[in-house]
Coordinates of C-alpha atoms and ligand atoms in Angstrom, one line a residue:
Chain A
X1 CA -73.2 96.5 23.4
X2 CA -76.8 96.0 24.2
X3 CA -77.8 92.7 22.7
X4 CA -76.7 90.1 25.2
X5 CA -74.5 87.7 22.8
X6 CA -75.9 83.9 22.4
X7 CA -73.6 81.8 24.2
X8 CA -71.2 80.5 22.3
X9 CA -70.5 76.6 21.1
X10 CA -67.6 74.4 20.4
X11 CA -67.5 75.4 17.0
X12 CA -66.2 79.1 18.0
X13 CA -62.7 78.6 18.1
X14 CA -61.8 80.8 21.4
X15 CA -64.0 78.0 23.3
X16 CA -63.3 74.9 21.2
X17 CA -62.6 73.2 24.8
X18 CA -64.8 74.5 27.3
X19 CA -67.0 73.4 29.3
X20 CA -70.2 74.7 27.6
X21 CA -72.4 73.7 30.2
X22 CA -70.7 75.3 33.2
X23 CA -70.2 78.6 30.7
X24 CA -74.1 78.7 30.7
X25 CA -74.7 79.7 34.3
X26 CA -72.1 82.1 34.1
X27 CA -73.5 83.5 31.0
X28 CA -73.7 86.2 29.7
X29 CA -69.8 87.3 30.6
X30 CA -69.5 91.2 31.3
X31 CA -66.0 92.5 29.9
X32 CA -64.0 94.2 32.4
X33 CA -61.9 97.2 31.1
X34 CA -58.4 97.9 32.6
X35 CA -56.3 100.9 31.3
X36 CA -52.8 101.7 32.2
X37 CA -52.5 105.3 31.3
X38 CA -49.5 106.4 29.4
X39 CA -46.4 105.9 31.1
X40 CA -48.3 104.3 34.6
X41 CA -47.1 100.9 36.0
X42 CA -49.5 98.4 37.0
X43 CA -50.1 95.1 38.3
X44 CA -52.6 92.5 39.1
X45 CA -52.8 88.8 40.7
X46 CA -56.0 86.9 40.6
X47 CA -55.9 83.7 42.4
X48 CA -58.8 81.4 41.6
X49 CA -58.9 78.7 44.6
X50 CA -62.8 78.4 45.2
X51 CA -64.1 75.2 43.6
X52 CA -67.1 77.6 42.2
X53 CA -67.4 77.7 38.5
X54 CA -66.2 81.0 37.1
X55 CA -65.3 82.8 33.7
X56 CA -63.9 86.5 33.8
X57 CA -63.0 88.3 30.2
X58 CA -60.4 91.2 30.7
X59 CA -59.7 94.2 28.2
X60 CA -56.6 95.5 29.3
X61 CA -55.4 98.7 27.2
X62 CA -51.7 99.6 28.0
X63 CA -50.7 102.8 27.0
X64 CA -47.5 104.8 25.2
X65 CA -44.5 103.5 27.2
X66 CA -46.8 102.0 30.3
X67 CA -46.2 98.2 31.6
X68 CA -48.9 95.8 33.2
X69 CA -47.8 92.6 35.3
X70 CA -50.7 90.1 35.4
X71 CA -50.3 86.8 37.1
X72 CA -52.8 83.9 37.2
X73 CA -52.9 81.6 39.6
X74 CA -56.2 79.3 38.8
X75 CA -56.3 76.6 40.8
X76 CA -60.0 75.5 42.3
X77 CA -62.6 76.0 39.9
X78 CA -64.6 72.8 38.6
X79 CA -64.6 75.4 35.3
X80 CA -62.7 78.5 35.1
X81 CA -61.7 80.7 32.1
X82 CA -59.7 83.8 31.9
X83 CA -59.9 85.5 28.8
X84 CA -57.5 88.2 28.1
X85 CA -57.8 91.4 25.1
X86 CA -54.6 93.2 25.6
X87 CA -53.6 95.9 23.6
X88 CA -50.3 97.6 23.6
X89 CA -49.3 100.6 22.1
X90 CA -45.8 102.2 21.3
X91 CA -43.1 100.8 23.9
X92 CA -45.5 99.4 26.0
X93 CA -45.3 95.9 28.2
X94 CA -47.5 93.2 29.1
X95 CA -46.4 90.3 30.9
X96 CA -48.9 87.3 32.5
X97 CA -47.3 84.5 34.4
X98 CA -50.2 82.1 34.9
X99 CA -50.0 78.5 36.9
X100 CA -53.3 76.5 36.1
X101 CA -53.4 73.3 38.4
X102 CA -56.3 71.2 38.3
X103 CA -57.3 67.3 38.7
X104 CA -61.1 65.8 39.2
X105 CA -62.9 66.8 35.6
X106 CA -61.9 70.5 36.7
X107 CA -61.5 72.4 33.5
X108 CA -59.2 75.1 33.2
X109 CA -58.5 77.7 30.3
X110 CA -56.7 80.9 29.9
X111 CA -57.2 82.5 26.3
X112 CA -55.4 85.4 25.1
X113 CA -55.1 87.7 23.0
X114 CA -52.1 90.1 22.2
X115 CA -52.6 92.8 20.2
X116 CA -49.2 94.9 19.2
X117 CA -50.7 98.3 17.7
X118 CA -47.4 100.5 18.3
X119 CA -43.3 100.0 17.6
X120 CA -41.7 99.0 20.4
X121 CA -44.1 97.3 22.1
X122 CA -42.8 93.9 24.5
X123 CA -44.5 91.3 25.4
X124 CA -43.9 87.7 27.2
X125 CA -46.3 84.9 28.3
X126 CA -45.2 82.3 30.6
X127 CA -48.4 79.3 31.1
X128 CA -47.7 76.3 33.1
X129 CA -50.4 73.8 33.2
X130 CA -50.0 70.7 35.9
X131 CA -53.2 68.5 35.2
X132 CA -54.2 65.1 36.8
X133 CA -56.9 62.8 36.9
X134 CA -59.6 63.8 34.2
X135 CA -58.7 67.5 34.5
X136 CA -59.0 69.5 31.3
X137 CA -56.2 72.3 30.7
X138 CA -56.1 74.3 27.7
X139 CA -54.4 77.7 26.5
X140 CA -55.1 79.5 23.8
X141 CA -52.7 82.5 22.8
X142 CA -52.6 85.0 19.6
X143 CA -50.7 87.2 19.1
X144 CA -51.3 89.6 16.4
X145 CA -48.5 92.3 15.4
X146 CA -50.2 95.4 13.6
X147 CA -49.0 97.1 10.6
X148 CA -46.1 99.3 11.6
X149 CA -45.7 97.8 14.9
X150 CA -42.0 97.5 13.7
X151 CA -39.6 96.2 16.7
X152 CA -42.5 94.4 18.3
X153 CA -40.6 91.3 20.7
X154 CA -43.5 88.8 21.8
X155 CA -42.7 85.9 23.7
X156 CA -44.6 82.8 24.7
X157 CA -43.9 79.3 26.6
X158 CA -46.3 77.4 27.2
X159 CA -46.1 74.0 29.0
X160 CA -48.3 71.2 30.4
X161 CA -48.0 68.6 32.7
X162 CA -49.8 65.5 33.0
X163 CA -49.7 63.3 36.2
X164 CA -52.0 60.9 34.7
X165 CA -52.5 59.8 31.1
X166 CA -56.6 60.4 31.4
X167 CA -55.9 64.5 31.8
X168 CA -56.0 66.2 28.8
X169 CA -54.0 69.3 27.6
X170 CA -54.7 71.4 24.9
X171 CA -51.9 74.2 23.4
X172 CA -52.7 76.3 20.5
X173 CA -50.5 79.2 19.9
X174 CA -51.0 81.8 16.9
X175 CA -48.6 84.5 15.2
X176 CA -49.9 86.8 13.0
X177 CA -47.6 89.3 11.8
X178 CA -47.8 92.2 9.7
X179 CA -45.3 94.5 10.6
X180 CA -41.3 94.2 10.2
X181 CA -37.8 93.5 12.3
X182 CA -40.4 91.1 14.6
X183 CA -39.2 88.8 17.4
X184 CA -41.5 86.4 18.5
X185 CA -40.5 83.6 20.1
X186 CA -42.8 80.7 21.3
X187 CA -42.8 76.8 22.1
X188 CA -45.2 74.8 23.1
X189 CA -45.1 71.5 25.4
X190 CA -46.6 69.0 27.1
X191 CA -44.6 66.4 29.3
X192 CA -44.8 63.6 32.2
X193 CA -42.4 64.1 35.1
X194 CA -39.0 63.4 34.5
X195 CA -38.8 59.2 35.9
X196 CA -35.4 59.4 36.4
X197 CA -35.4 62.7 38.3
X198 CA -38.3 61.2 40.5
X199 CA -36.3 57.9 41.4
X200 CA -33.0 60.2 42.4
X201 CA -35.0 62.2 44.8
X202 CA -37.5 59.0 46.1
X203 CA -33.9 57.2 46.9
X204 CA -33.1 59.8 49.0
X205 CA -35.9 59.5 51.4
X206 CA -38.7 61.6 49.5
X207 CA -41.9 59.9 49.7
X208 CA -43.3 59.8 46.1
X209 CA -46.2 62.2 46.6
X210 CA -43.2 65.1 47.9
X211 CA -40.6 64.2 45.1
X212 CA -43.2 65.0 42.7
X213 CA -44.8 68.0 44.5
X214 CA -41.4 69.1 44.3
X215 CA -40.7 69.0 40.8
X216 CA -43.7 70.4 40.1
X217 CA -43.0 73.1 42.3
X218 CA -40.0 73.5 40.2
X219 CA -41.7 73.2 36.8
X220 CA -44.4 76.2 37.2
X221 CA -41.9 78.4 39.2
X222 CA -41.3 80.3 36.2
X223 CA -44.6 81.6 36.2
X224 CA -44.2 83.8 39.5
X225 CA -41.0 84.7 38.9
X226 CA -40.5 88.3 39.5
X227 CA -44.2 88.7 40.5
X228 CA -44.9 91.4 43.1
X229 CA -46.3 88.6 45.7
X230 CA -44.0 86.0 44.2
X231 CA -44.2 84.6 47.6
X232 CA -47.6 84.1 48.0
X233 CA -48.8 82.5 44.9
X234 CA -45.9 80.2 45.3
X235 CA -47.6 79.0 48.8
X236 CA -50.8 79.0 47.1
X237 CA -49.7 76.9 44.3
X238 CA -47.6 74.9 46.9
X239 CA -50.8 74.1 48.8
X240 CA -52.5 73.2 46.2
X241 CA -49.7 70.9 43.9
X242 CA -50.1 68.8 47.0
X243 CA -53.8 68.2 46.7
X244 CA -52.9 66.8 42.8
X245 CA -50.3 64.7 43.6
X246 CA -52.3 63.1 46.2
X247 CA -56.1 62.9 44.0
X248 CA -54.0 61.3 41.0
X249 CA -54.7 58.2 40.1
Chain B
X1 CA -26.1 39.9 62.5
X2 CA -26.1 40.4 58.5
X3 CA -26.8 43.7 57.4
X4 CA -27.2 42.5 53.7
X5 CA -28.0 39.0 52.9
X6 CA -28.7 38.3 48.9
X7 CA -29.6 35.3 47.9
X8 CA -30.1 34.1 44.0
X9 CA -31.2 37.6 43.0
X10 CA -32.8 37.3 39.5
X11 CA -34.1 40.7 38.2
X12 CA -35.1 41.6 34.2
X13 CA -35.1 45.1 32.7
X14 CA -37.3 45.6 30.0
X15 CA -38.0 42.2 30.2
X16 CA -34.7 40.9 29.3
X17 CA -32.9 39.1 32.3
X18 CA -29.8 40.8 33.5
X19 CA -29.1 39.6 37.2
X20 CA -29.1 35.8 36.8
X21 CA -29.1 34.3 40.2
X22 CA -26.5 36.8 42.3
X23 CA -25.7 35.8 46.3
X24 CA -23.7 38.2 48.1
X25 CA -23.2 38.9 51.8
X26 CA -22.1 41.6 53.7
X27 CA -21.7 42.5 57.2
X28 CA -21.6 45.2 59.3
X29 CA -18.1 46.9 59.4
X30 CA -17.5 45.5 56.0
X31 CA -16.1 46.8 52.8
X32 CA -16.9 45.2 49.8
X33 CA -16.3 46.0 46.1
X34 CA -17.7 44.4 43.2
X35 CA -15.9 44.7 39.5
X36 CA -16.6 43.7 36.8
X37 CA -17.0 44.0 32.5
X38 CA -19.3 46.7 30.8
X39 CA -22.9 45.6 31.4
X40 CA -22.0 42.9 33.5
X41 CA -25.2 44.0 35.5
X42 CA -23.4 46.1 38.4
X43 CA -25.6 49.0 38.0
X44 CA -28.6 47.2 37.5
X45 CA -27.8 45.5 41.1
X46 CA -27.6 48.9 42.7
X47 CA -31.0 49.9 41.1
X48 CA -32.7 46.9 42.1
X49 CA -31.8 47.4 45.1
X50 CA -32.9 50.8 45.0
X51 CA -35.9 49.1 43.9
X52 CA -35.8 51.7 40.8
X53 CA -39.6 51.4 38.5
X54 CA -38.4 49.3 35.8
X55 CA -36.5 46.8 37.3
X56 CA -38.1 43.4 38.3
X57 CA -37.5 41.2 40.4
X58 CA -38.2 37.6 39.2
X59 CA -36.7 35.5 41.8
X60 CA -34.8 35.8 45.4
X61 CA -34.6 37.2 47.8
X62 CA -32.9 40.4 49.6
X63 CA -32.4 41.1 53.3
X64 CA -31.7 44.1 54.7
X65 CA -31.2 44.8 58.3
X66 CA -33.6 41.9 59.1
X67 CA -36.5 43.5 56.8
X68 CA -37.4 42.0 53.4
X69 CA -35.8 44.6 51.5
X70 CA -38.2 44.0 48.5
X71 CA -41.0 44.5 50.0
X72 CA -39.9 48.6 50.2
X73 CA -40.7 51.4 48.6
X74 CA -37.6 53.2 47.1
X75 CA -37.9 56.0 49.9
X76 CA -38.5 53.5 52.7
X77 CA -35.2 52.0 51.7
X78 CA -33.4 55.3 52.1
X79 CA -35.4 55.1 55.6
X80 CA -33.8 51.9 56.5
X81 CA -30.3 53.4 55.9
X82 CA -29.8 52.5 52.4
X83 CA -27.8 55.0 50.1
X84 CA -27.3 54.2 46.2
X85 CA -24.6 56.9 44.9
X86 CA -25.5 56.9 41.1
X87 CA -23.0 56.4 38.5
X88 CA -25.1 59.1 36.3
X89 CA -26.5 61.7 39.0
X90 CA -29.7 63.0 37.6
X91 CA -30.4 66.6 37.1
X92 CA -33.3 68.3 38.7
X93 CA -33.8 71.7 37.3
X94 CA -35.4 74.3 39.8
X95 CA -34.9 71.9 42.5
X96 CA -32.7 73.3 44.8
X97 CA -30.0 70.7 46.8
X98 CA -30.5 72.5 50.2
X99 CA -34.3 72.0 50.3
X100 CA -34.3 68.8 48.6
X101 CA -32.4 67.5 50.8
X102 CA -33.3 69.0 54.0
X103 CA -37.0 68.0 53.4
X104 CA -35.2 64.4 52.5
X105 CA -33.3 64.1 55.2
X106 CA -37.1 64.7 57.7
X107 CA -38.7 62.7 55.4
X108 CA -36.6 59.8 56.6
X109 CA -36.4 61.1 60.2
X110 CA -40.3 60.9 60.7
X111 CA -40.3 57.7 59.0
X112 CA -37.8 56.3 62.0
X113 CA -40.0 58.5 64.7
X114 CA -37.3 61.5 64.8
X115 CA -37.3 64.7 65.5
X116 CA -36.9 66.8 62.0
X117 CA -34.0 69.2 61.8
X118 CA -34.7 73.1 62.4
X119 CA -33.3 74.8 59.2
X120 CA -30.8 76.2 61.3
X121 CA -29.5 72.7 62.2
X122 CA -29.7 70.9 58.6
X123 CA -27.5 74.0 57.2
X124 CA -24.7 73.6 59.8
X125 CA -25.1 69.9 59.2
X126 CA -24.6 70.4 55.4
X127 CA -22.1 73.1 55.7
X128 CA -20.1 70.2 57.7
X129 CA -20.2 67.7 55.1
X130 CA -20.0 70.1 52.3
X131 CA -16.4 71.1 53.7
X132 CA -15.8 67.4 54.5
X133 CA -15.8 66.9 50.6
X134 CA -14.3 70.2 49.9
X135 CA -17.2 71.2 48.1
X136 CA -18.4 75.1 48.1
X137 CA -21.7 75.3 49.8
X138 CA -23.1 77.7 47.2
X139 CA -23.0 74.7 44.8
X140 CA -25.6 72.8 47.0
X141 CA -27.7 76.6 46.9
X142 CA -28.1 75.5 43.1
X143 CA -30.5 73.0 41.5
X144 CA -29.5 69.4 41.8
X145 CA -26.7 68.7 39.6
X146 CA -28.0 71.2 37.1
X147 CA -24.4 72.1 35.4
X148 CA -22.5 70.5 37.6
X149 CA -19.1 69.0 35.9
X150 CA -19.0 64.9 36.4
X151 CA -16.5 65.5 39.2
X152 CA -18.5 67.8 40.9
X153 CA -21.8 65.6 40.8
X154 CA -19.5 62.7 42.2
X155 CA -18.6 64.6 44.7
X156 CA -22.2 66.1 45.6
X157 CA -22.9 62.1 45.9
X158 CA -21.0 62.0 48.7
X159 CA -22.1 65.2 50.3
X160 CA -25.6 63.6 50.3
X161 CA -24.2 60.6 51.6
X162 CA -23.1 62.6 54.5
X163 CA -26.0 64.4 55.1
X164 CA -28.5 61.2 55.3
X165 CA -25.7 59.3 57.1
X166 CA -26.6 55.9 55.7
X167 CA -25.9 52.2 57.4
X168 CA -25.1 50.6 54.1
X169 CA -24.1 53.0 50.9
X170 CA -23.7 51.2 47.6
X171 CA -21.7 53.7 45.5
X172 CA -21.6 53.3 41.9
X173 CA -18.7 54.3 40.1
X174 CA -17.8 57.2 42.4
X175 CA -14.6 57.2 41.4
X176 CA -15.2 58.1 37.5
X177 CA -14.8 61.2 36.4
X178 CA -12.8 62.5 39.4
X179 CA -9.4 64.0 39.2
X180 CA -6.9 63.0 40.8
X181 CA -7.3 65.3 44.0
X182 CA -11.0 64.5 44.0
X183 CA -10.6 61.1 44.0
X184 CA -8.4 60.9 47.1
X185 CA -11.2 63.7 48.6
X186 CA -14.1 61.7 47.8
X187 CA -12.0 58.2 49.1
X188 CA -11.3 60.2 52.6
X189 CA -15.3 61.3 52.5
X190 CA -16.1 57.6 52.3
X191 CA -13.7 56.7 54.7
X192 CA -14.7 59.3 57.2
X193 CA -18.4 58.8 56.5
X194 CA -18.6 55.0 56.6
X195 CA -16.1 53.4 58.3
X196 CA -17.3 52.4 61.2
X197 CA -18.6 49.3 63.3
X198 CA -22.0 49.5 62.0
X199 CA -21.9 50.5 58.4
X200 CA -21.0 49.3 55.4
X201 CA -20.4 49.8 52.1
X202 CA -20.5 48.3 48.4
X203 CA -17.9 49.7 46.3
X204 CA -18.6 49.8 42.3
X205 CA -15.8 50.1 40.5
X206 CA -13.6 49.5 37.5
X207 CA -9.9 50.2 39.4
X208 CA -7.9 49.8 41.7
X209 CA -7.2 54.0 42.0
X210 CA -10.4 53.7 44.5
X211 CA -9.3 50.9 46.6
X212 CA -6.4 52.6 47.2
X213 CA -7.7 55.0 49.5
X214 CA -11.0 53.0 50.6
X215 CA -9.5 49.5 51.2
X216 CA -12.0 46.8 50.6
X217 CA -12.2 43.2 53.4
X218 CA -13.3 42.0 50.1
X219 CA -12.9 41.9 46.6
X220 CA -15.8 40.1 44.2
X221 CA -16.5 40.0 40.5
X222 CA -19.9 40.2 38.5
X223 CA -20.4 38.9 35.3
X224 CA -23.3 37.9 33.2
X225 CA -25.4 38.7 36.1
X226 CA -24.1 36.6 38.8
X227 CA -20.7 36.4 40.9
X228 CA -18.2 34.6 39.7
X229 CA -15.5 35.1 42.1
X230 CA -14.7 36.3 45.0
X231 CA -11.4 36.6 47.0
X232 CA -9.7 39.8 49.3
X233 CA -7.7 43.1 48.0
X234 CA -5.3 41.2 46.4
X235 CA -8.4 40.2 43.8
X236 CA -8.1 43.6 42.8
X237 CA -4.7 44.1 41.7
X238 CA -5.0 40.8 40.2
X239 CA -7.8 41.6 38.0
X240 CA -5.6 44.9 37.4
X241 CA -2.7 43.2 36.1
X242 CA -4.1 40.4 33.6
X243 CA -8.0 40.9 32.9
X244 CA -11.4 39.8 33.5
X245 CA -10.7 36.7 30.9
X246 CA -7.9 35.3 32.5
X247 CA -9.1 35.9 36.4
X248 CA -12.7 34.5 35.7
X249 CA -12.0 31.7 33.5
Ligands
ATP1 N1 -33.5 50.0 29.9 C1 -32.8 48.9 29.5 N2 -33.3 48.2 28.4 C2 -32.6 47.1 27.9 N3 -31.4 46.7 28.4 C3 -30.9 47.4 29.5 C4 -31.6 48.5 30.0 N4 -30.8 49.0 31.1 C5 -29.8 48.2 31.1 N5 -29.8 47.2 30.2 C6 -28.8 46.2 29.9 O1 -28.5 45.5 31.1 C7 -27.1 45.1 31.1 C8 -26.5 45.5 32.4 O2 -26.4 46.9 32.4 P1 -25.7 47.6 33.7 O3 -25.9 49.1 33.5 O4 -26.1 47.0 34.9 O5 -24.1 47.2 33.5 P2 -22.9 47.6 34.3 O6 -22.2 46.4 34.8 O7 -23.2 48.7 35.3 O8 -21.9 48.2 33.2 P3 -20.9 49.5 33.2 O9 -19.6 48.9 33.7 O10 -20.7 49.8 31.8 O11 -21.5 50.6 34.0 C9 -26.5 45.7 29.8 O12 -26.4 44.8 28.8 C10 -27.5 46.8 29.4 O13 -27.5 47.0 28.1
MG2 MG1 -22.8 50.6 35.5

């Protein structure tokens, strides 16, 4: 495309709760193309943990039989969005494990879009979303099943966390289907930490900003799991759990 | 000098009043158990002392090794020595028992200006207790509690208790749900654990099956908040015999 695209408002529904402001500097957005040839196996991680404001927008193509591991670790940016154009074609697989922790008036969104053009094809989503003070979290997900992509399986969860009652979390998950003998499974949640799980571990000695980190830990662990560097976005998030817990209000 | 001095504890949950003025003493080296009806207000006294969110206290006062034990957070109490085993043990999914508890257990060390154990020396020290109460140290490799039978989360109670090697462990209806083996395990654990010169404990219960293998100096009953009677083991086996009615009246 040549013409640089006017920067979008609340009205568009892919950026119904972004910051609008921060997406000006960083606009226009160039799309970046991945493509996992037929076959190929590939994975990335991108860890957001600068505080700058930042907004990527991914095209990601996997081919006949290939498989692409993304994981998302956004935890930093006063605004960050990922947006996501996946495409999958016959027996191909797409997963994304994505962590988004943020607290301030941080605003944090992952959108994708899941596009299963071929039988076969698998796809899962895992999004965890820890939020406190004024922080913004919000993940948008379709999932659109093609004509003939018989067999398609598409998976989401999607959960949110709030540590405070002023963070806001926004979940809006989309099927649309076309094809036959589909599974798609998704839920959506958002949730306070567990009181009574909190208590058990304080009356054992945990000082209330480490019982929580730990549940927290706990509660986005899903995300990582089975991620080439499970290890090290686990520390990341670690490091970082431990700054919300302690900003909370 | 007392380790636990109550004195006309009133405390509300959800603003309804449920311990109505309750004095109890006990001392170093002592055994003590309380009976007493269904919602007499027994639990409610371990959680307050706990000091679990929820339950407030509206008059009295509560010792505890010569510090106002009131004035503590939940995990400063664990600090002080004080161990509540729960009559419901709360599940923590993804929360595994080894690290909870080994970051527990240095959580309450640092707060008494100790050393922290090396992970080396918290797993031989939980391996120890583990085998103390029988229990398979795989279990504690698992989240807390998560699937554990009633039995077995009774028992992982007193593993706990083991571990953080309390001075005063108020143990809520330990023996429920145990079988018959278990129960004479989990009576030796206590025994073994907490008899000694400078501990105590506070024995929840509704029978006498417990007191038979942890024998209490004394014997009290709690009703409607407060309590009503007090007397030695033979209290016990009275109650046993002809009732709460008849005994209290
Ligand atoms: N969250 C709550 N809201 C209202 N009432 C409560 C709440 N928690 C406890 N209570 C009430 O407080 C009273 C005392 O409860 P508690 O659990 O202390 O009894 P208990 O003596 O331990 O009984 P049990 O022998 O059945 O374990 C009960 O009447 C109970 O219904
Ligand atoms: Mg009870």
């Amino acid at each position: 495309m040549s013409e640089v695209a006017a920067l979008p408002t609340r009205k568009d529904e892919d950026f119904r709760y972004s910051d609008i402001d921060a997406l000006g500097t960083l606009w226009p957005v160039a799309r970046e193309e991945i493509a996992v040839a037929d076959g190929a196996e590939d994975t990335l991680q991108i860890v957001l943990d600068d505080s700058e404001a930042i907004a990527r927008h991914i095209a990601i193509s996997v081919g006949k039989g290939a498989t692409f591991d993304l994981r998302v670790l956004s935890a930093g940016p006063t605004y960050g969005r990922i947006a996501l154009d996946v495409t999958l074609a016959e027996d191909a697989d797409f997963t994304l494990g994505a962590a988004q922790l943020a607290t301030g008036t941080e605003t944090l969104e992952i959108v994708t879009d899941v596009h299963h053009t071929g039988p076969n094809a698998t796809s899962a989503q895992v999004v965890r979303t820890v939020l406190a003070d004024h922080a913004t979290g919000t993940y948008l997900g379709r999932i659109a099943v093609a004509r003939g992509a018989d067999g398609t399986d598409a998976e989401q969860s999607v959960r949110a966390m709030l540590l405070d009652r002023t963070a806001t979390a926004n979940a809006r998950p989309e099927l649309e289907i076309f094809a036959d003998d589909v599974k798609a499974a998704h839920g959506c949640a958002v949730g306070e930490l567990d009181a009574d799980g909190l208590f058990y571990l304080m009356s054992r000695g945990l000082p209330p900003a480490e019982a929580k980190r730990l549940m927290l830990q706990a509660f986005i662990a899903e995300a990582f799991t089975g991620a080439p560097d499970e290890e090290a976005l686990s520390e990341a998030a670690l490091v970082r759990l431990g700054t919300l817990v302690e900003t909370g209000l | 000098m007392t380790m636990l001095k109550i004195d006309n504890l009133q405390a509300n949950v959800a603003d309804k009043p449920i311990l109505k003025g309750l004095s109890l003493e006990i001392n170093p080296g002592e055994i003590h158990a309380i009976m007493g009806p269904n919602g007499a207000g027994k639990s409610t006294l371990g959680y307050t002392l706990g000091g679990r969110p929820g339950y407030e206290v509206t008059g009295g006062s509560v010792e505890f090794a010569g510090q106002n034990l009131l004035d503590l957070e939940p995990h400063e109490r664990a600090a002080a020595g004080l161990f509540l085993g729960f009559q419901y043990p709360v599940e923590i999914p993804g929360v595994s028992f080894v690290q909870f508890l080994r970051e527990a257990a240095n959580a309450q060390r640092k707060g008494r200006g100790e050393e922290p154990y090396s992970g080396g020396e918290f797993l031989k020290l939980a391996k120890e207790k583990a085998g103390l109460l029988k229990m398979d140290m795989d279990m504690l490799k698992r989240a807390v509690n998560v699937g554990f039978s009633g039995g077995e989360k009774k028992r992982a109670e007193m593993v706990q208790m083991g571990i953080l090697d309390p001075k005063l462990a108020i143990l809520d209806e330990t023996d429920s749900g145990l079988d018959i083996d278990a129960l004479r395990i989990c009576g030796e654990g206590i025994n073994s654990i907490m008899r000694a010169p400078d501990k105590a404990v506070l024995l929840i219960t509704h029978y006498q099956r417990l007191l038979d293998y942890v024998k209490p100096d004394f014997v009290h009953v709690l009703a409607g908040g407060r309590i009503v009677k007090s007397g030695g083991p033979e209290l016990a086996h009275q109650l046993e015999d002809e009732g709460y009615e008849a005994v209290v009246a």
